[in-house]
Short mmCIF file of C-alpha atoms in Angstrom, two decimals:
data_model
loop_
_atom_site.label_atom_id
_atom_site.label_comp_id
_atom_site.label_asym_id
_atom_site.label_seq_id
_atom_site.Cartn_x
_atom_site.Cartn_y
_atom_site.Cartn_z
CA MET A 1 -29.76 2.58 2.84
CA LEU A 2 -31.05 5.52 2.38
CA GLU A 3 -33.52 6.89 -0.06
CA VAL A 4 -34.95 10.33 -0.89
CA LYS A 5 -37.83 10.20 -3.05
CA ASP A 6 -39.36 13.18 -4.95
CA LEU A 7 -38.26 15.55 -2.63
CA GLU A 8 -38.97 19.40 -2.67
CA VAL A 9 -37.62 22.04 -0.08
CA ALA A 10 -38.34 25.56 -0.30
CA TYR A 11 -37.04 28.98 1.78
CA GLY A 12 -40.27 30.62 1.92
CA ASP A 13 -41.63 31.24 -1.53
CA VAL A 14 -38.22 30.65 -2.83
CA ARG A 15 -37.84 26.60 -4.00
CA ALA A 16 -34.72 25.23 -3.67
CA LEU A 17 -34.79 21.36 -4.04
CA TRP A 18 -37.57 20.23 -7.08
CA GLY A 19 -38.60 16.37 -7.23
CA VAL A 20 -34.92 15.47 -5.87
CA SER A 21 -34.62 11.68 -5.89
CA ILE A 22 -31.55 9.57 -4.76
CA HIS A 23 -30.35 6.74 -3.27
CA VAL A 24 -27.38 5.37 -1.16
CA GLU A 25 -26.34 1.91 -1.12
CA ALA A 26 -25.06 0.40 2.31
CA GLY A 27 -21.17 0.52 2.24
CA THR A 28 -20.58 2.55 -0.68
CA VAL A 29 -19.41 6.50 -1.51
CA VAL A 30 -22.30 8.54 -2.85
CA ALA A 31 -21.50 11.99 -4.34
CA ILE A 32 -23.68 14.86 -4.73
CA VAL A 33 -21.61 17.40 -6.93
CA GLY A 34 -22.42 20.83 -8.47
CA ALA A 35 -21.72 24.18 -8.53
CA ASN A 36 -22.42 26.96 -5.72
CA GLY A 37 -26.37 27.38 -5.07
CA ALA A 38 -27.41 23.85 -6.76
CA GLY A 39 -28.91 22.87 -3.43
CA LYS A 40 -26.67 20.30 -2.39
CA THR A 41 -26.10 21.56 1.46
CA THR A 42 -29.91 22.11 1.54
CA LEU A 43 -30.38 18.35 0.43
CA MET A 44 -28.04 17.15 3.37
CA ARG A 45 -30.01 19.95 5.79
CA ALA A 46 -33.18 17.98 4.89
CA ILE A 47 -31.81 14.53 5.20
CA SER A 48 -30.25 15.20 8.70
CA GLY A 49 -33.54 16.88 9.98
CA LEU A 50 -32.34 20.65 10.06
CA LEU A 51 -35.08 21.51 7.30
CA LYS A 52 -38.44 20.43 6.80
CA PRO A 53 -39.49 19.29 3.58
CA LYS A 54 -42.43 20.89 1.56
CA ARG A 55 -43.10 17.19 0.02
CA GLY A 56 -41.47 13.96 -0.94
CA GLU A 57 -40.40 11.22 1.51
CA ILE A 58 -36.87 10.20 3.41
CA LEU A 59 -36.10 6.83 4.13
CA LEU A 60 -33.19 5.24 6.28
CA SER A 61 -33.46 1.64 6.16
CA GLY A 62 -37.24 1.50 5.47
CA ALA A 63 -38.17 4.20 8.25
CA SER A 64 -39.14 7.66 7.57
CA LEU A 65 -37.16 10.47 8.73
CA LEU A 66 -39.74 13.06 8.08
CA ASN A 67 -41.17 15.23 10.98
CA ARG A 68 -38.30 13.47 13.35
CA ALA A 69 -35.83 16.04 15.39
CA PRO A 70 -32.60 16.07 14.09
CA GLU A 71 -31.19 14.70 17.62
CA GLU A 72 -33.40 11.77 17.06
CA ILE A 73 -32.04 11.15 13.07
CA ALA A 74 -28.24 11.41 14.77
CA GLY A 75 -29.76 8.43 16.87
CA MET A 76 -31.29 6.50 14.12
CA GLY A 77 -27.28 6.18 12.78
CA ILE A 78 -26.81 9.42 10.80
CA ALA A 79 -23.72 11.84 11.54
CA HIS A 80 -23.92 15.04 9.74
CA VAL A 81 -20.53 16.69 9.28
CA PRO A 82 -21.71 20.46 8.19
CA GLU A 83 -20.27 22.67 6.11
CA GLY A 84 -18.18 25.09 8.31
CA ARG A 85 -17.37 22.16 10.35
CA GLY A 86 -19.52 23.42 13.74
CA LEU A 87 -16.61 22.50 16.28
CA PHE A 88 -17.01 23.74 19.63
CA ARG A 89 -13.85 26.36 19.57
CA GLN A 90 -13.18 26.78 22.97
CA MET A 91 -13.69 23.42 24.16
CA THR A 92 -10.40 21.16 23.37
CA VAL A 93 -10.00 18.58 20.63
CA LEU A 94 -10.81 15.45 23.35
CA GLU A 95 -13.94 17.16 24.87
CA ASN A 96 -15.12 17.89 21.04
CA LEU A 97 -14.52 14.02 20.64
CA GLU A 98 -16.52 13.12 23.74
CA LEU A 99 -19.26 15.13 23.03
CA GLY A 100 -19.76 13.20 19.37
CA ALA A 101 -20.38 9.95 21.64
CA PHE A 102 -23.49 11.78 23.28
CA GLN A 103 -26.07 9.05 22.33
CA PRO A 104 -26.40 6.25 24.94
CA LYS A 105 -25.37 3.77 23.15
CA ALA A 106 -22.25 5.79 21.52
CA ARG A 107 -21.45 6.61 24.97
CA ALA A 108 -20.90 2.73 26.01
CA ARG A 109 -18.68 2.35 23.67
CA MET A 110 -16.63 5.62 23.91
CA LYS A 111 -13.35 4.33 24.95
CA GLN A 112 -13.43 1.89 21.79
CA SER A 113 -14.20 4.73 19.46
CA LEU A 114 -11.91 7.20 20.99
CA GLU A 115 -9.28 4.58 20.08
CA LYS A 116 -9.97 4.25 16.44
CA ALA A 117 -10.43 8.09 16.15
CA TYR A 118 -6.96 8.39 17.28
CA ALA A 119 -5.72 5.20 15.11
CA LEU A 120 -7.04 7.23 11.81
CA PHE A 121 -6.32 10.68 12.88
CA PRO A 122 -3.19 10.22 15.09
CA ARG A 123 -2.90 14.47 15.01
CA LEU A 124 -5.83 14.72 17.08
CA LYS A 125 -4.35 12.41 19.79
CA GLU A 126 -1.37 14.47 19.70
CA ARG A 127 -3.45 17.93 20.32
CA ALA A 128 -5.91 16.38 22.50
CA GLY A 129 -5.66 19.09 25.15
CA GLN A 130 -5.81 22.05 22.65
CA LYS A 131 -8.59 24.17 22.11
CA ALA A 132 -10.46 23.43 18.75
CA GLY A 133 -10.05 27.04 17.89
CA SER A 134 -6.12 26.63 18.03
CA LEU A 135 -6.15 23.72 15.41
CA SER A 136 -5.15 24.26 11.35
CA GLY A 137 -8.01 24.29 8.76
CA GLY A 138 -7.16 20.79 8.00
CA GLU A 139 -6.75 19.64 11.73
CA GLN A 140 -10.39 21.17 12.46
CA GLN A 141 -11.81 19.16 9.68
CA MET A 142 -10.28 16.00 10.69
CA LEU A 143 -11.75 16.78 14.02
CA ALA A 144 -15.16 17.56 12.74
CA ILE A 145 -15.14 14.07 11.07
CA ALA A 146 -13.28 12.08 13.66
CA ARG A 147 -16.48 13.55 16.04
CA ALA A 148 -19.03 12.27 14.11
CA THR A 149 -17.35 8.87 13.61
CA MET A 150 -17.79 8.56 17.53
CA SER A 151 -21.33 8.11 17.38
CA GLU A 152 -20.66 5.03 14.92
CA PRO A 153 -22.81 6.47 12.27
CA SER A 154 -24.47 3.75 9.90
CA LEU A 155 -24.17 6.73 7.29
CA LEU A 156 -21.75 9.65 7.44
CA ILE A 157 -22.91 13.09 5.61
CA LEU A 158 -19.86 15.11 4.83
CA ASP A 159 -20.53 18.65 3.23
CA GLU A 160 -18.08 20.23 1.53
CA PRO A 161 -15.00 18.72 3.64
CA SER A 162 -12.61 19.84 1.56
CA ILE A 163 -13.56 24.05 1.65
CA GLY A 164 -10.78 26.47 2.76
CA LEU A 165 -8.00 23.76 2.60
CA SER A 166 -4.75 23.67 0.55
CA PRO A 167 -4.28 21.52 -2.46
CA LEU A 168 -1.84 19.10 -0.42
CA VAL A 169 -4.48 19.08 2.77
CA VAL A 170 -7.40 18.19 0.12
CA GLN A 171 -5.13 15.34 -1.00
CA GLN A 172 -4.99 14.20 2.78
CA MET A 173 -8.19 14.54 3.22
CA PHE A 174 -9.32 12.41 0.37
CA LYS A 175 -7.71 9.76 1.50
CA LEU A 176 -8.86 9.73 4.91
CA ILE A 177 -12.31 9.38 3.40
CA GLU A 178 -11.16 6.44 1.33
CA GLU A 179 -10.03 4.87 4.68
CA LEU A 180 -12.95 5.25 6.28
CA HIS A 181 -14.60 3.74 3.15
CA ARG A 182 -12.23 0.50 3.63
CA GLN A 183 -13.34 0.34 7.30
CA GLY A 184 -16.89 -0.09 6.13
CA VAL A 185 -18.61 3.30 6.62
CA THR A 186 -21.55 4.67 4.37
CA ILE A 187 -20.42 7.79 3.00
CA LEU A 188 -22.84 10.71 1.40
CA LEU A 189 -20.39 13.27 0.49
CA VAL A 190 -20.93 16.83 -0.95
CA GLU A 191 -18.48 18.45 -2.87
CA GLN A 192 -17.52 21.14 -5.06
CA ASN A 193 -14.12 19.55 -5.99
CA ILE A 194 -15.87 17.40 -8.19
CA HIS A 195 -12.74 15.75 -9.83
CA GLN A 196 -11.94 14.50 -6.07
CA ALA A 197 -15.07 13.52 -5.49
CA LEU A 198 -15.95 11.33 -8.50
CA LYS A 199 -12.32 9.77 -8.46
CA ILE A 200 -13.53 8.18 -4.86
CA ALA A 201 -17.36 7.78 -5.63
CA ASP A 202 -19.25 4.68 -6.46
CA HIS A 203 -22.13 6.66 -7.39
CA ALA A 204 -22.63 10.34 -8.08
CA PHE A 205 -25.64 12.80 -8.85
CA VAL A 206 -24.90 15.85 -10.36
CA LEU A 207 -27.08 18.50 -8.91
CA LYS A 208 -28.11 21.65 -11.01
CA THR A 209 -30.26 24.26 -9.85
CA GLY A 210 -32.31 22.10 -7.70
CA GLU A 211 -33.17 19.25 -9.63
CA ILE A 212 -31.23 16.01 -10.47
CA ALA A 213 -29.23 16.45 -14.21
CA MET A 214 -27.49 13.68 -14.58
CA GLN A 215 -26.21 10.29 -12.64
CA GLY A 216 -24.08 7.50 -12.85
CA THR A 217 -20.66 5.73 -11.39
CA GLY A 218 -18.05 8.16 -10.29
CA ALA A 219 -16.07 6.96 -13.54
CA GLU A 220 -18.65 7.47 -15.88
CA LEU A 221 -19.86 10.71 -14.88
CA ILE A 222 -15.67 11.84 -14.99
CA ALA A 223 -15.52 10.79 -18.53
CA ASP A 224 -18.74 12.44 -19.65
CA PRO A 225 -18.44 15.18 -21.82
CA GLU A 226 -21.33 17.11 -20.43
CA VAL A 227 -19.94 16.83 -17.16
CA GLN A 228 -16.24 18.17 -18.41
CA LYS A 229 -17.67 20.92 -20.57
CA ALA A 230 -20.02 22.00 -17.60
CA TYR A 231 -17.39 21.88 -14.82
CA MET A 232 -14.26 23.21 -17.11
CA GLY A 233 -12.01 25.07 -14.95
CA VAL A 234 -13.33 23.15 -11.78
CA LEU A 235 -12.99 19.44 -13.02
CA GLU A 236 -9.17 18.62 -13.09
CA LEU A 237 -8.83 15.93 -16.18
#
């Protein structure tokens, strides 16, 4: 579904990604893991059109995403839940969800999409009239993900969905991500919580200082001594 080839991205003269190549098969969960500053968020922003690469290729079902505006990429089927959630805090839960269906195709199916979102996130239905800014951190993350599903994406990008959440809410969040996967959503997941990410990932890539250092199945990387050593204290074994 998604193929990134030899991608290089820079901020001015500072190179953030060096020849990064990843692939995401339809119907899978793929995790991008690594330490702070490894380039994970930069990679996601390049895929969704928020950053322009210096070189390389990004293909979605064979179609190039380069030189396309973020809204055009969204219309092609990519929904990006950024780190920090990006909610409209003064708008209600329902209004935020409705904005997720801004594309014409999604707008025509808004009622069905809203019912599916409420079925997966029943707490949001209870709080439909509340302002997004009044929700707890976990509820805000649920809203951000639910809003993204309103566009019925072919690929859902989740950037650090567990950041700032309590351990109990983190567990709940990953169960919801697994449920989305069971419903057929293809997911590209960026996470510092490496243990949780690798547990649910069909395939994973370890990003280190802008380069892919390792890749394999989630189970392979959890068991790899190098991963265990590099992320001791981050990886719960």
